Short mmCIF file of C-alpha atoms and ligand atoms in Angstrom, two decimals:
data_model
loop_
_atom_site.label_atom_id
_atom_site.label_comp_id
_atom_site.label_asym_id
_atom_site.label_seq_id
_atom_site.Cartn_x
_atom_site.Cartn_y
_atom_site.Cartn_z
CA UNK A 618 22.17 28.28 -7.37
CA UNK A 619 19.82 28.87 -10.07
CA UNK A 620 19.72 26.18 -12.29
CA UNK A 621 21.02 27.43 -15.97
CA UNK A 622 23.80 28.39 -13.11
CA UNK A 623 25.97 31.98 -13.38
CA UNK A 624 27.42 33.38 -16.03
CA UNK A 625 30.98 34.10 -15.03
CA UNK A 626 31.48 37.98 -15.11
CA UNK A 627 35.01 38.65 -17.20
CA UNK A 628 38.14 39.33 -14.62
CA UNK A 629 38.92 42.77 -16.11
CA UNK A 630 35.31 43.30 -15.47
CA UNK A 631 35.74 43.00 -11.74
CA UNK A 632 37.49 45.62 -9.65
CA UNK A 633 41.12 44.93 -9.23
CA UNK A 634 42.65 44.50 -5.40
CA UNK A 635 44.00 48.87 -5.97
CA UNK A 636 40.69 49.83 -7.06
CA UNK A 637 39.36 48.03 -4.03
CA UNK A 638 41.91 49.09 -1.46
CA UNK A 639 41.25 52.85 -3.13
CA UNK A 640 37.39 52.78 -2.71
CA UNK A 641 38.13 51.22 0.90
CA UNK A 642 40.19 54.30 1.99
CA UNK A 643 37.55 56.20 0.74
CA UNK A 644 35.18 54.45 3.00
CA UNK A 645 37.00 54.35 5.78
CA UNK A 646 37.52 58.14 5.91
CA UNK A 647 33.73 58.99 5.55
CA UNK A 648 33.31 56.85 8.98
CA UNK A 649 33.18 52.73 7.23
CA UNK A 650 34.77 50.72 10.04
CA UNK A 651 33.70 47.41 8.81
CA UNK A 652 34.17 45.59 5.52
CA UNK A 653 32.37 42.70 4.35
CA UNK A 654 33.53 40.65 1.15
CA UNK A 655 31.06 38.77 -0.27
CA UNK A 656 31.25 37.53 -3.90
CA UNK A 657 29.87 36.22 -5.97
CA UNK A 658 32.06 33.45 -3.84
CA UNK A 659 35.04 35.27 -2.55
CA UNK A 660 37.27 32.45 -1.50
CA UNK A 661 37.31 31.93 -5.51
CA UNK A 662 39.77 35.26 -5.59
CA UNK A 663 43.10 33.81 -6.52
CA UNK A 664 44.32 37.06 -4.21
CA UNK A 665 42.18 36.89 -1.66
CA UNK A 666 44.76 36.91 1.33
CA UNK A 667 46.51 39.65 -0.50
CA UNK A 668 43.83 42.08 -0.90
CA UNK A 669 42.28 41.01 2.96
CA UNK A 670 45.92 42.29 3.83
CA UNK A 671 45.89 45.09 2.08
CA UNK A 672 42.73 46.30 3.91
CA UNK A 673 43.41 45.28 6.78
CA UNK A 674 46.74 47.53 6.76
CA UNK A 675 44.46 50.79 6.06
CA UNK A 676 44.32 53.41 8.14
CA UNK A 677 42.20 53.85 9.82
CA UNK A 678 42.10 49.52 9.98
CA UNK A 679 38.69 48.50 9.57
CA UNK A 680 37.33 44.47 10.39
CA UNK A 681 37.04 42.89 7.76
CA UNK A 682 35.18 39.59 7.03
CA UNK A 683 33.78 37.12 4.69
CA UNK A 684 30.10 36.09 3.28
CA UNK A 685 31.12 32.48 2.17
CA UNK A 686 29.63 28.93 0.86
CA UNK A 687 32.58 27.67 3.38
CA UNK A 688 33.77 24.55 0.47
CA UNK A 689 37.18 25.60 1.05
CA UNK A 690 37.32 27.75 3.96
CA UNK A 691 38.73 25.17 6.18
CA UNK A 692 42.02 24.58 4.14
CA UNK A 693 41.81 28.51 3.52
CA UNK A 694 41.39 29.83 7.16
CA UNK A 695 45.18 29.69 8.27
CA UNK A 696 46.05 32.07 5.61
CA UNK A 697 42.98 34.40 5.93
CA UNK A 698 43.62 34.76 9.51
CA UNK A 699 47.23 35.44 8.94
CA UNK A 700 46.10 38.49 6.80
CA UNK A 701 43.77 40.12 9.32
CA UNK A 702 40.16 38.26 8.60
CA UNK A 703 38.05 39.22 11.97
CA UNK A 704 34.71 37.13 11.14
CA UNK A 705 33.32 34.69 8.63
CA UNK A 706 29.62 34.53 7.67
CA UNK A 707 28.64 30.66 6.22
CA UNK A 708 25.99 30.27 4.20
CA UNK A 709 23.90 26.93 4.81
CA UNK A 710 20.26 26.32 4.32
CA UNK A 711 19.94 22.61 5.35
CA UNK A 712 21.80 19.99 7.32
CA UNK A 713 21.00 16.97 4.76
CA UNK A 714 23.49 16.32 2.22
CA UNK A 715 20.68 15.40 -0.48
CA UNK A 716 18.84 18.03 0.07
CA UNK A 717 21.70 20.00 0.13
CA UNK A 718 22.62 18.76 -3.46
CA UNK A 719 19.29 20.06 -4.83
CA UNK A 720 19.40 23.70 -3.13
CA UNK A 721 23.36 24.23 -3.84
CA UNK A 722 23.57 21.75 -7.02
CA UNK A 723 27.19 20.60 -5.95
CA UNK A 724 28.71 18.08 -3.52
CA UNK A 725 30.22 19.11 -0.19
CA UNK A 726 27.96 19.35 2.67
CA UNK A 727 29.95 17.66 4.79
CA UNK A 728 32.79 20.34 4.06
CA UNK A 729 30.74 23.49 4.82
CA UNK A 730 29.36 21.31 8.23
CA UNK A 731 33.51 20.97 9.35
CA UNK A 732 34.19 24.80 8.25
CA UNK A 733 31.83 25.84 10.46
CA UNK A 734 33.49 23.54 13.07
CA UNK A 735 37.01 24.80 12.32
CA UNK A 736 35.48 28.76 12.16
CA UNK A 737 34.05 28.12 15.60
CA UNK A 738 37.05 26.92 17.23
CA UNK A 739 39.46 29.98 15.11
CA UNK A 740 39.06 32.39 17.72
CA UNK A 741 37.72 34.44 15.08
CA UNK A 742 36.05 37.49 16.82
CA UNK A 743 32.45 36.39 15.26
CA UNK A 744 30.68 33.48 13.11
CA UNK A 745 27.89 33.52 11.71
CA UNK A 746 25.62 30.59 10.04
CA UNK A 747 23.42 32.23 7.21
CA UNK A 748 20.38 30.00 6.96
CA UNK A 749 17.76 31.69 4.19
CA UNK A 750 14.55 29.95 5.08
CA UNK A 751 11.89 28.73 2.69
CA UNK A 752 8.38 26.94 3.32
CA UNK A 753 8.18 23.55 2.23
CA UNK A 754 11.90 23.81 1.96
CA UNK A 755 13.65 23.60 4.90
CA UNK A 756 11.19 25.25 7.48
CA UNK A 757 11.28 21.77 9.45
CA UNK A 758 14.88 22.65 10.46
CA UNK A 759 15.31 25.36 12.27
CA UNK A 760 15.35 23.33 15.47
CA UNK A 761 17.94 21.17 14.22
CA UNK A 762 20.08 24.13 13.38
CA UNK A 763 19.42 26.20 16.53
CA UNK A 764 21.02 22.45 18.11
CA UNK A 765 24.26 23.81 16.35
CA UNK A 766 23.99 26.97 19.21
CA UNK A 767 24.35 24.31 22.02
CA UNK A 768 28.21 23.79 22.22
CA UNK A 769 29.14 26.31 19.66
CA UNK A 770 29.88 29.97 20.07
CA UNK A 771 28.69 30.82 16.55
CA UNK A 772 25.53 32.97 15.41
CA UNK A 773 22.57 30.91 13.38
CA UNK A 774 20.58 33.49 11.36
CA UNK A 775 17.11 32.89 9.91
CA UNK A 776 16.68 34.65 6.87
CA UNK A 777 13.51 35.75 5.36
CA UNK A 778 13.38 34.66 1.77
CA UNK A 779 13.71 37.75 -0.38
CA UNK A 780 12.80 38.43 -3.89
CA UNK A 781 15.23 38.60 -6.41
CA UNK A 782 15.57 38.18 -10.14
CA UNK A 783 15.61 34.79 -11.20
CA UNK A 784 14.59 32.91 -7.32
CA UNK A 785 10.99 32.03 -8.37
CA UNK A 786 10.12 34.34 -4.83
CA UNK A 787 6.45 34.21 -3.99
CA UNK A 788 5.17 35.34 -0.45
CA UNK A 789 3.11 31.79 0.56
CA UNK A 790 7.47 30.94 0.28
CA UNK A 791 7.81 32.93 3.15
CA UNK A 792 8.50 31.82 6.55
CA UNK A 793 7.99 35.23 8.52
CA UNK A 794 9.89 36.34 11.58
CA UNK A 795 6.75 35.05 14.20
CA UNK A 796 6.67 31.39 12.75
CA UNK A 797 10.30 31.09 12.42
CA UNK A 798 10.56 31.78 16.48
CA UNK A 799 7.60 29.73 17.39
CA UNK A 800 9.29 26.96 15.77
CA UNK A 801 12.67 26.81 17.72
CA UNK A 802 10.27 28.04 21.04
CA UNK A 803 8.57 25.05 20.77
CA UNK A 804 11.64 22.66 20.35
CA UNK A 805 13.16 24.06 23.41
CA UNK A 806 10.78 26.54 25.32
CA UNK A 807 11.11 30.09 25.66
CA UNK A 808 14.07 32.20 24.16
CA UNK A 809 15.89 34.61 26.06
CA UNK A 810 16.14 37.82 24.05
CA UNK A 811 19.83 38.88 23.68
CA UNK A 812 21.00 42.51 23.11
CA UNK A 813 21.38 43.77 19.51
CA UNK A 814 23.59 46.69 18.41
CA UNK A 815 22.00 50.06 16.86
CA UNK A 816 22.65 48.83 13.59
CA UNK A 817 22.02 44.88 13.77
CA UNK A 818 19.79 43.23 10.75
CA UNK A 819 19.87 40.49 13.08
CA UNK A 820 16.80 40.11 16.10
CA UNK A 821 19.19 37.62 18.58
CA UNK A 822 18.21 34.93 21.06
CA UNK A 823 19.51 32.51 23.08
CA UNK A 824 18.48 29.00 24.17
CA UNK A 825 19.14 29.06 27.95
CA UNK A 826 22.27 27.47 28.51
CA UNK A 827 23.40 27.13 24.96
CA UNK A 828 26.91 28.77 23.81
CA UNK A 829 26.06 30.28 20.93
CA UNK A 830 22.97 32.64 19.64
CA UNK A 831 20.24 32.24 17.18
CA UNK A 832 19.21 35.78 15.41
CA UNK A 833 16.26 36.17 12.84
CA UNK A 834 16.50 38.61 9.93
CA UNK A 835 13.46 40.38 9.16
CA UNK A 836 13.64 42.12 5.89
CA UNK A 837 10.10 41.33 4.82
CA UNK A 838 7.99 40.78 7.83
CA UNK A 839 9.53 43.74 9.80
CA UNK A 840 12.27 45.55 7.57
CA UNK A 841 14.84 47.52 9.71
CA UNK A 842 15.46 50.00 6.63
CA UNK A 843 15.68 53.12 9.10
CA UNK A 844 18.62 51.89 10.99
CA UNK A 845 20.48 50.20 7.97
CA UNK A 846 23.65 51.52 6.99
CA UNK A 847 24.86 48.92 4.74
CA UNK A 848 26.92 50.06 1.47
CA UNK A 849 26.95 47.50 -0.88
CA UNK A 850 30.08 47.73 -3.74
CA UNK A 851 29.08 44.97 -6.19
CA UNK A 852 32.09 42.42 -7.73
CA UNK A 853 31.97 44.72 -11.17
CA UNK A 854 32.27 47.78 -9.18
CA UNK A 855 28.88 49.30 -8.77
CA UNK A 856 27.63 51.10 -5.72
CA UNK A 857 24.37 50.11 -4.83
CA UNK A 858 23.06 51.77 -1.59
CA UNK A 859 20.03 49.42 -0.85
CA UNK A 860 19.75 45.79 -1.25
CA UNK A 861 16.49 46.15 -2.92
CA UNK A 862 17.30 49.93 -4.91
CA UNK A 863 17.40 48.75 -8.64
CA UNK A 864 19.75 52.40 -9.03
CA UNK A 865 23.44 51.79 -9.10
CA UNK A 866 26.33 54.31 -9.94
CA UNK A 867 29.57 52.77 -11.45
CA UNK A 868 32.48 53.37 -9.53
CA UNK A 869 34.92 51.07 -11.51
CA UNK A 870 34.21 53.54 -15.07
CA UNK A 871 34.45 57.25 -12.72
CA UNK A 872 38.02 55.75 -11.53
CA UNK A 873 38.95 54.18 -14.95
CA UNK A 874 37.94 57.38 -16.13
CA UNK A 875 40.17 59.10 -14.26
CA UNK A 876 38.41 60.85 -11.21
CA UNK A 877 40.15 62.28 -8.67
CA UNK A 878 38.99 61.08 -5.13
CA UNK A 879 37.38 63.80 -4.21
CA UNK A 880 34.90 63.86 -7.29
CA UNK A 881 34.35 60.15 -6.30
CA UNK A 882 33.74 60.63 -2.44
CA UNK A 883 31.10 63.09 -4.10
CA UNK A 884 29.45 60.49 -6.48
CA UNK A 885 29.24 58.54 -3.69
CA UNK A 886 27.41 61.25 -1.38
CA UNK A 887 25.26 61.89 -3.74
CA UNK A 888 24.41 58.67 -4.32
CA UNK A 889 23.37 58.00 -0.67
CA UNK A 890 21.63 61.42 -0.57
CA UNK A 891 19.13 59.48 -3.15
CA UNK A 892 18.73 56.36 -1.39
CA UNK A 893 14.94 55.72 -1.07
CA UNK A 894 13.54 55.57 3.20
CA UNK A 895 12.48 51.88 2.75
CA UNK A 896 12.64 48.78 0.82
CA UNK A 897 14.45 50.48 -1.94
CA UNK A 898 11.52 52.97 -2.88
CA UNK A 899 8.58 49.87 -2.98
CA UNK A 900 5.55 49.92 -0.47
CA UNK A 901 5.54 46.46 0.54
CA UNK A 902 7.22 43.15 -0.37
CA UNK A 903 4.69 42.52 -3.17
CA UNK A 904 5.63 45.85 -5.17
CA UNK A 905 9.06 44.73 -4.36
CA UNK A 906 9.10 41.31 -5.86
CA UNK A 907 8.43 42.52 -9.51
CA UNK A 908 11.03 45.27 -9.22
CA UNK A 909 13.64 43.94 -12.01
CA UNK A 910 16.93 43.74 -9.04
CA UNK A 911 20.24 42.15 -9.92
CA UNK A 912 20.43 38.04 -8.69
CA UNK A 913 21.30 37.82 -5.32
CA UNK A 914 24.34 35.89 -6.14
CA UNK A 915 25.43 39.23 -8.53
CA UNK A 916 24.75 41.59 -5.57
CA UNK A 917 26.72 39.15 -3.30
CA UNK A 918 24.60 39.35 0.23
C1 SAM B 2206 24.41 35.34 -2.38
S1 SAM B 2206 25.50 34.76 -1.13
C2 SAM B 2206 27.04 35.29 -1.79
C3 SAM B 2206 28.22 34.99 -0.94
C4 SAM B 2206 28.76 33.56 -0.97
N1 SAM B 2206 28.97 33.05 -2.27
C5 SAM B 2206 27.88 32.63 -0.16
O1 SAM B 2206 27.47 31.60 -0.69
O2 SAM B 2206 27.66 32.93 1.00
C6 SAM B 2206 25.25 35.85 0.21
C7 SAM B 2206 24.12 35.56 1.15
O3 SAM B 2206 22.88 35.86 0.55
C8 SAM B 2206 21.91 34.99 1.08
N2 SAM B 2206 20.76 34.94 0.17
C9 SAM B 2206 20.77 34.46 -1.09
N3 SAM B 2206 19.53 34.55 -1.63
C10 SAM B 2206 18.72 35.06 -0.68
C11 SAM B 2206 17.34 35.38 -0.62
N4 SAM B 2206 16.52 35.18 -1.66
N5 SAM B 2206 16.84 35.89 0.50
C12 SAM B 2206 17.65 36.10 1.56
N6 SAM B 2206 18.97 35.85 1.57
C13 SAM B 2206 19.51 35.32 0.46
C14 SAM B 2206 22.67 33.69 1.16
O4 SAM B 2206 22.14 32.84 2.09
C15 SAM B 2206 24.05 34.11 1.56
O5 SAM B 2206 24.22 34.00 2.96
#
């Protein structure tokens, strides 16, 4: 959380549950089978179950599932379940309250630790623990959360830090892919590699025996731009084909507008017809980091 903290965007700037379930359908029949709702924070949608239903009861159904900071995801689980929710993603980048106090600047550590408890034991078809990791930070606890792989069937991720507007990146903040590994290696000896799916951002491992996985995302140290096929739709309704592209393409004014879906779908090819090979058209990391991007919290993950 940045610390003058987020400007809250107006609702009738946001895209309304039709205009979501209408650019879903339009997803889903290019080939989308997977849905990811992200935020800002999306358990802060008064109509959250209602729109998770209404996407899950698309045709063809795709999974859908959350990116969340998991405050009230326990209390709000029975109900997203109900409507169809397949996995939850939990964002978490330390186990100590304190320090979690600084990073998040809000109370309720111990209420993301028993989400991910409650998630785990959900029979949700996948969770996921999104740990962004930052030197001097919290790079002393990857151990501690690859621990949280022992006796539960959930996925810990290591995330690169990446640069965006406004989150003071610099590359000696960095902890790449190679250090990240040799850390939890040399709390608990070698890793077995587990299998990743064509598409995976996510390098997985396994500590012998444990339940669960650990998986390392590499967007700086080894990008996996050429098997990426992530669409991102941001909160206010623009389409933004790379994490790191600065070009977006309004889809919220061409349907307030009045396009018919076919004109959209085209927009939309179009759109991804431009989308740059790698790292959103920048050469390296460095170019990258003084590309003007939206805030990560404004893209949403
Ligand atoms: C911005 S949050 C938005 C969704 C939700 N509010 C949440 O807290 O999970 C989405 C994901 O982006 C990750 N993220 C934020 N800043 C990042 C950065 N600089 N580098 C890598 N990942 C980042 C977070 O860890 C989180 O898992």
């Amino acid at each position: 959380m940045p610390s003058a903290g987020v400007p809250l965007t107006p609702s009738a700037s946001l895209l309304s549950t039709p205009e979501l379930t209408r650019l879903a359908s339009l997803f889903l029949a290019r080939g989308v089978d997977k849905i990811r709702l992200t935020g800002g924070e999306p358990l802060l949608r008064r109509d959250l179950p209602e729109l998770l239903s209404a996407l899950t009861s698309l045709s063809p159904s795709p999974r859908v599932s959350l990116t969340t900071n998991g405050l009230v995801l326990s209390r709000m689980l029975p109900a997203l379940r109900a409507a169809g929710l397949s996995g939850v993603n939990i964002s978490l980048d330390t186990l100590h309250a304190a320090k979690f106090e600084r990073i998040a600047r809000r109370k309720g550590h111990a209420r993301v630790l028993a989400a991910i408890q409650t998630a785990a034991e959900a029979g949700l078809d996948a969770v996921k623990v999104n740990v962004v990791v930052m030197k001097g930070v919290n790079d002393d606890e990857l151990p501690a959360f690859a621990a949280l792989t022992e006796h539960m069937r959930v996925d810990v991720r290591f995330i690169e830090y990446m640069p965006f507007d406004g989150n003071r990146w610099s590359a000696d903040k960095l902890v790449p892919y190679a250090d990240m590994l040799d850390s939890v290696a040399r709390a608990y000896g070698r890793l077995e590699r587990a299998s990743d799916s064509p598409n995976d951002t996510s390098k997985h491992y396994r500590v012998p025996g444990f339940l669960g996985r650990v998986g390392f995302i590499t967007s700086m140290s080894d990008h996996f731009c050429g098997t990426c096929n992530r669409i991102r739709v941001t909160a206010d309704g623009n389409l933004k084909v790379c994490l790191f592209g600065r070009e977006e393409v309004s889809l919220r004014d061409a349907m307030r507008e009045g396009m018919a879906d076919d004109d959209l779908s085209e927009l939309i090819d179009r759109a991804l017809m431009r989308k740059h090979w790698m790292l959103g058209g920048n050469k390296d990391m460095h170019v990258l980091a003084k590309q003007p991007n939206r805030s990560m919290i404004r893209i949403g993950g």
